[in-house]
Tab-separated table of C-alpha atoms in Angstrom:
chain	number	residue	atom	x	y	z
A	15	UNK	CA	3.731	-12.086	-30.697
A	16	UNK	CA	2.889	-11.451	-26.933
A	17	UNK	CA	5.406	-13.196	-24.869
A	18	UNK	CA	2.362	-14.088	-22.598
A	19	UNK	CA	1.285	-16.535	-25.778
A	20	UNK	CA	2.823	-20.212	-25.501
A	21	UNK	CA	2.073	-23.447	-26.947
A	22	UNK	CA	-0.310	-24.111	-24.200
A	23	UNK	CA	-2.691	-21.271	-25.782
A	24	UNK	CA	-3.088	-23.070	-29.314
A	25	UNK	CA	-6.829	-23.963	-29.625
A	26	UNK	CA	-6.491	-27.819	-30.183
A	27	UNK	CA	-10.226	-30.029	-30.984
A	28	UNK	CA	-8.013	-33.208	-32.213
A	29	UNK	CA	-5.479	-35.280	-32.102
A	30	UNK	CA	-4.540	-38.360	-34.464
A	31	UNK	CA	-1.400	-40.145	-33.269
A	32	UNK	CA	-0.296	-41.604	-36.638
A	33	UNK	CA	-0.941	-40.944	-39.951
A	34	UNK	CA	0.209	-41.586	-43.310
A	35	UNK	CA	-1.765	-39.069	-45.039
A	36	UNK	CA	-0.739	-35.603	-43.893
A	37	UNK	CA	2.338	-34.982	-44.950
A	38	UNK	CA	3.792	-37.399	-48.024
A	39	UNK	CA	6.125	-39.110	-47.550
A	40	UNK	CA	6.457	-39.011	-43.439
A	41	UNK	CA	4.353	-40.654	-40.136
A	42	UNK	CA	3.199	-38.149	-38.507
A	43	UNK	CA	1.307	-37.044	-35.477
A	44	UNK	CA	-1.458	-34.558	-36.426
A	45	UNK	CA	-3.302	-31.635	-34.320
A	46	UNK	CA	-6.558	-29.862	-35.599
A	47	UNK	CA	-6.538	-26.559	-34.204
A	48	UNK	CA	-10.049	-25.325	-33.972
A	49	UNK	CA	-11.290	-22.232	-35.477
A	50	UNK	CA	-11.274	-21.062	-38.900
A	51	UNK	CA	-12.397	-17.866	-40.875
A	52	UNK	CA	-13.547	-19.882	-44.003
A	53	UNK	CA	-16.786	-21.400	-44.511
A	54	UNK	CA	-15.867	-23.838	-47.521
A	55	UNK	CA	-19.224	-25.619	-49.022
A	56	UNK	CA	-17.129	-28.710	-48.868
A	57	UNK	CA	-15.306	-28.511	-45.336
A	58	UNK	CA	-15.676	-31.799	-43.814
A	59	UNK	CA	-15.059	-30.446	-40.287
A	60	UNK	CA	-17.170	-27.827	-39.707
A	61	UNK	CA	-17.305	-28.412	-36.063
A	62	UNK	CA	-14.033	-26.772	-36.436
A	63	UNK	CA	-15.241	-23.763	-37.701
A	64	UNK	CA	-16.183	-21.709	-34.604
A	65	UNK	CA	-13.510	-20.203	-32.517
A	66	UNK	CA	-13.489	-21.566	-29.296
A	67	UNK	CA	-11.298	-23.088	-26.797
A	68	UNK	CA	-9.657	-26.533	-27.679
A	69	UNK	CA	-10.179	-29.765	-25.909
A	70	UNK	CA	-7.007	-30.889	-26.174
A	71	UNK	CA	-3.834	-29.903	-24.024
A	72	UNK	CA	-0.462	-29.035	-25.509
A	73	UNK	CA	0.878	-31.129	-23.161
A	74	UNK	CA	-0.972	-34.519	-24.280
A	75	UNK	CA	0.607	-33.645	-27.705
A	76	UNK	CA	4.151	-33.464	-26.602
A	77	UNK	CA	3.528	-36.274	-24.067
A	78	UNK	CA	2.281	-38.478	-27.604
A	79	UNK	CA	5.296	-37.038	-29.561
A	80	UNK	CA	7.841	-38.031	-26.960
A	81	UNK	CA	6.733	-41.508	-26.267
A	82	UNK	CA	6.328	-42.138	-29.972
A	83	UNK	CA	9.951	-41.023	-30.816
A	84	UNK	CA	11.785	-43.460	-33.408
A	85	UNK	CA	8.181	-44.234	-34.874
A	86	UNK	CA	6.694	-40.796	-36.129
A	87	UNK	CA	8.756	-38.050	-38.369
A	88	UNK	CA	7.058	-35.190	-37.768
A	89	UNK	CA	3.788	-32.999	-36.141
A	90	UNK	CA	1.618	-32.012	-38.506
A	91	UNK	CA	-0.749	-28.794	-37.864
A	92	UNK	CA	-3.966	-28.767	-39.435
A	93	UNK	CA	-7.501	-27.138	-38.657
A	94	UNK	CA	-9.619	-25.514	-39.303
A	95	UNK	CA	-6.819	-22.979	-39.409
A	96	UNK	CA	-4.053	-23.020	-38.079
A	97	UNK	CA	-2.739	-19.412	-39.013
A	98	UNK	CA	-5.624	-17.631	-37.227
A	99	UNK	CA	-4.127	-19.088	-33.652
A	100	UNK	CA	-1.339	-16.170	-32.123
A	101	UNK	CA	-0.035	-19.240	-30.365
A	102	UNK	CA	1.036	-21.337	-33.610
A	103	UNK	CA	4.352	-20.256	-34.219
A	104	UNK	CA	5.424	-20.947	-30.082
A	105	UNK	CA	3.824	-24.426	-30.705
A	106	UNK	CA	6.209	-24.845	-34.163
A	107	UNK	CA	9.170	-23.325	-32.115
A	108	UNK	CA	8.330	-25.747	-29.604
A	109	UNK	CA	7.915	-28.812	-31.540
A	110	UNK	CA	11.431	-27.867	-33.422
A	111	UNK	CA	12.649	-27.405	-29.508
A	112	UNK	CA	11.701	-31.051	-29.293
A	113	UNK	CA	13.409	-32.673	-31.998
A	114	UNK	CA	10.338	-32.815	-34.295
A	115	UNK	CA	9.934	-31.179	-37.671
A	116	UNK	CA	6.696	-29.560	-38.339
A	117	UNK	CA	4.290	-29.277	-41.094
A	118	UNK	CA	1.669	-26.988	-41.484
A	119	UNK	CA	-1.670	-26.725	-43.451
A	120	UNK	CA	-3.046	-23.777	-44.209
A	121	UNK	CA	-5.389	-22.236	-46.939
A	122	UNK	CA	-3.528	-19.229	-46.789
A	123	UNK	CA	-5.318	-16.692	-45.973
A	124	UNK	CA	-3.205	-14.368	-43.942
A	125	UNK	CA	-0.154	-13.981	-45.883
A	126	UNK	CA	1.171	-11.063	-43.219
A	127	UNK	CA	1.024	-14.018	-40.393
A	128	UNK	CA	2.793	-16.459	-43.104
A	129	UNK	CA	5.681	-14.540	-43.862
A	130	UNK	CA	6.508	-13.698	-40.095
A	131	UNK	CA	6.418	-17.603	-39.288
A	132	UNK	CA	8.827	-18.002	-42.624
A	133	UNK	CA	10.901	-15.317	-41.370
A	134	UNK	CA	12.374	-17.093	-38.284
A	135	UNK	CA	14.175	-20.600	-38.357
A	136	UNK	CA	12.601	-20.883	-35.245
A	137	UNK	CA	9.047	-20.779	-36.429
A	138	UNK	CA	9.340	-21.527	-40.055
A	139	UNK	CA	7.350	-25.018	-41.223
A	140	UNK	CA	9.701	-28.193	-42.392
A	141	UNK	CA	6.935	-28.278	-45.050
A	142	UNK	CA	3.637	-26.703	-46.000
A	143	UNK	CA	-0.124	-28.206	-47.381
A	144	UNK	CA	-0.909	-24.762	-49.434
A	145	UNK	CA	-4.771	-24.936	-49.985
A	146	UNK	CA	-5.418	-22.607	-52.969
A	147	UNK	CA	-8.352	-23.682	-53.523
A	148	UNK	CA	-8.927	-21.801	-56.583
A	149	UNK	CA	-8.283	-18.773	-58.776
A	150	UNK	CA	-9.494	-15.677	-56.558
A	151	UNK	CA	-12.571	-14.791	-58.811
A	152	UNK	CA	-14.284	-18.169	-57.984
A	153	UNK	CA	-13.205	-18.516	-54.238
A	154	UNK	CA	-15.481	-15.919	-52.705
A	155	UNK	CA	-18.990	-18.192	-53.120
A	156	UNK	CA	-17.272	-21.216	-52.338
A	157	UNK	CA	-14.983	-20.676	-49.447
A	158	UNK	CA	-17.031	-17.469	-47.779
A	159	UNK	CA	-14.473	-15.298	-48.217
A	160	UNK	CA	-13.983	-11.570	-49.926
A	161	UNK	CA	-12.086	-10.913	-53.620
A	162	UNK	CA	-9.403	-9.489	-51.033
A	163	UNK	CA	-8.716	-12.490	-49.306
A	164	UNK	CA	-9.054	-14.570	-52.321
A	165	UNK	CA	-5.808	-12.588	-53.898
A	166	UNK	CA	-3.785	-12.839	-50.310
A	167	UNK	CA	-3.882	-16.998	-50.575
A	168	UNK	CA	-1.943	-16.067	-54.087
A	169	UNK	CA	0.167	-13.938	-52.217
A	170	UNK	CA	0.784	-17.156	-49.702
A	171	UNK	CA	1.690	-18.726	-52.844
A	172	UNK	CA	4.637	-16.577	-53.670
A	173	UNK	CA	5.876	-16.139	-49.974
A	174	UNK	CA	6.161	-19.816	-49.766
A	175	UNK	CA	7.498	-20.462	-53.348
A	176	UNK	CA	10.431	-18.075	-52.479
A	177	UNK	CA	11.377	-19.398	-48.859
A	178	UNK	CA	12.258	-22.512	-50.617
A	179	UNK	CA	10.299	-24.853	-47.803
A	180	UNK	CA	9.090	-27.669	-49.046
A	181	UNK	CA	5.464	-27.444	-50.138
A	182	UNK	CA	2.509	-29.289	-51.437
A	183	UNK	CA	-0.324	-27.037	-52.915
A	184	UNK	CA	-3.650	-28.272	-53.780
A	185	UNK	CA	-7.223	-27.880	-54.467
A	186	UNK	CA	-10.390	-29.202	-53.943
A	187	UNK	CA	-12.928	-29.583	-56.875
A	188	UNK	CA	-16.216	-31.613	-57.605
A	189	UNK	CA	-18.253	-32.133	-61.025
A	190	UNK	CA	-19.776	-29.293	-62.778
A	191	UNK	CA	-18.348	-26.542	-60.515
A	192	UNK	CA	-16.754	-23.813	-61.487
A	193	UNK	CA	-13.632	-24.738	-59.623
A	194	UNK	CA	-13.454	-28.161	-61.763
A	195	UNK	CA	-14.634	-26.364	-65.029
A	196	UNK	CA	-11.461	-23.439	-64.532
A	197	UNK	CA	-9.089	-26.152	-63.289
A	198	UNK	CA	-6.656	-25.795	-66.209
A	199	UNK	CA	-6.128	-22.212	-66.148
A	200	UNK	CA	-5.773	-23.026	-62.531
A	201	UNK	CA	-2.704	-25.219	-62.517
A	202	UNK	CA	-1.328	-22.879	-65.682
A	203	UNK	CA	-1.486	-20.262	-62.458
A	204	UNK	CA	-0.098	-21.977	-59.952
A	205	UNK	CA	2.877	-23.459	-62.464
A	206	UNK	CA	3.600	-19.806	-63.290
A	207	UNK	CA	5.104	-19.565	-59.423
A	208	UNK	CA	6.761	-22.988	-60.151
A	209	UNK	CA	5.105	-25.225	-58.165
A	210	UNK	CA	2.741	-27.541	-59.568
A	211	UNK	CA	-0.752	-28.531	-58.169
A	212	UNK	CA	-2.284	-31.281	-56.486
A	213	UNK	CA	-6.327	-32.210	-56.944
A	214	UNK	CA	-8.511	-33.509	-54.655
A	215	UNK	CA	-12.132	-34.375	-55.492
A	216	UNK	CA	-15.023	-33.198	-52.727
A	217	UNK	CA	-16.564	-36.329	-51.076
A	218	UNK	CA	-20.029	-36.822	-49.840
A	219	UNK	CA	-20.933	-33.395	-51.514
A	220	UNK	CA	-24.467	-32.007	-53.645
A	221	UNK	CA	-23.670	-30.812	-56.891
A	222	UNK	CA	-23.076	-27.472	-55.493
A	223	UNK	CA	-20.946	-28.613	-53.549
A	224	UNK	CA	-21.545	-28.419	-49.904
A	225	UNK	CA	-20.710	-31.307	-47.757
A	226	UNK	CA	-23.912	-33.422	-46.825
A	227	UNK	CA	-22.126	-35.257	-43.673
A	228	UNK	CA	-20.406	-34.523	-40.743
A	229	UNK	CA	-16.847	-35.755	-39.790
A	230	UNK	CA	-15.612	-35.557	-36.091
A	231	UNK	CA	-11.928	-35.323	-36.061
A	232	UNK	CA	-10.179	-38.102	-34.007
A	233	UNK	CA	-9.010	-37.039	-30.097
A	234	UNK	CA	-6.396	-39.706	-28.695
């Protein structure tokens, strides 16, 4: 990483200032960071797609953080995606500088950038929302991506699994797709790294599955 990068640089679009939801278990603050190199039929912010300067300052986040202290456990760094920023592992380093643990979601998709940010105590997630999303030969019509990248978010998978952070993987299905119809050979995969798998059913979606609303993330 450039030591011209900081947290300043990470792309933020929103900001929720407590939540229950993101990481089980803890309150947390959460930041979307915007940009994201998946187009998933069921991604219910697809404003955060595009990459593109945030609207949010690192500063208001640590500003939030540091007022809130004694009420929230954690930040929690979703997206879009947060792997594709070069400035997310000085934002975890300086969240940890501040006290906070961190949790990360991610779909995986860049298992190189993964495994530097697990390397270093410094940058490695308290705990991580792996989004499999499914076995590699379905992913490429649902999530937009290629059969390569499809086998990396397996490779994710195993980084994770052996760093021994804490970590909740899960998947996103809805009737009559493939993704629902493969589901048990799915968690039989998953299980085989020893980790088991969370499912989450696609909201507000067609029965092919694309997402027929639009969700603006929250900015405090």
């Amino acid at each position: 990483m450039s030591a011209s990068i900081s947290a300043n640089d990470l792309p933020i679009a929103g900001l929720i200032p407590f939540s229950a939801t993101d990481w089980p278990g803890r309150l947390t603050a959460t930041v979307f960071t915007q940009g994201c190199p998946l187009r998933c039929t069921y991604c219910h912010n697809p404003q955060l797609q595009q990459f593109r300067p945030g609207t949010v300052s690192w500063h208001e986040v640590t500003q939030l953080i540091d007022a809130r202290r004694g009420l929230l456990d954690a930040l929690v760094i979703s997206g879009g995606e947060p792997v594709s920023s070069p400035a997310l592992p000085a934002a975890i380093r300086a969240a940890h500088a501040l006290g906070f643990p961190v949790g990360l979601h991610t779909s995986g998709y860049a298992p190189h950038r993964l495994r530097r940010l697990l390397a270093d105590p410094e940058t490695r997630p308290d705990w991580i929302g792996l989004d499999i999303k499914g076995l590699p030969l379905d992913l490429p019509p649902v999530v937009g991506c290629t059969p390569r990248v499809a086998e990396a978010m397996w490779e994710s998978l195993a980084a994770v699994v052996a760093s021994g952070v804490e970590t909740q993987v899960r998947t996103t299905v809805w009737p009559g797709s493939a993704l629902e119809a493969h589901l048990p050979y799915l968690q039989e995969r998953v299980a085989d790294y020893g980790a088991s798998l969370v499912v989450q059913s696609a909201r507000g979606c067609d029965a092919s599955g694309f997402y027929l609303n639009k969700t603006v993330v929250s900015r405090a």
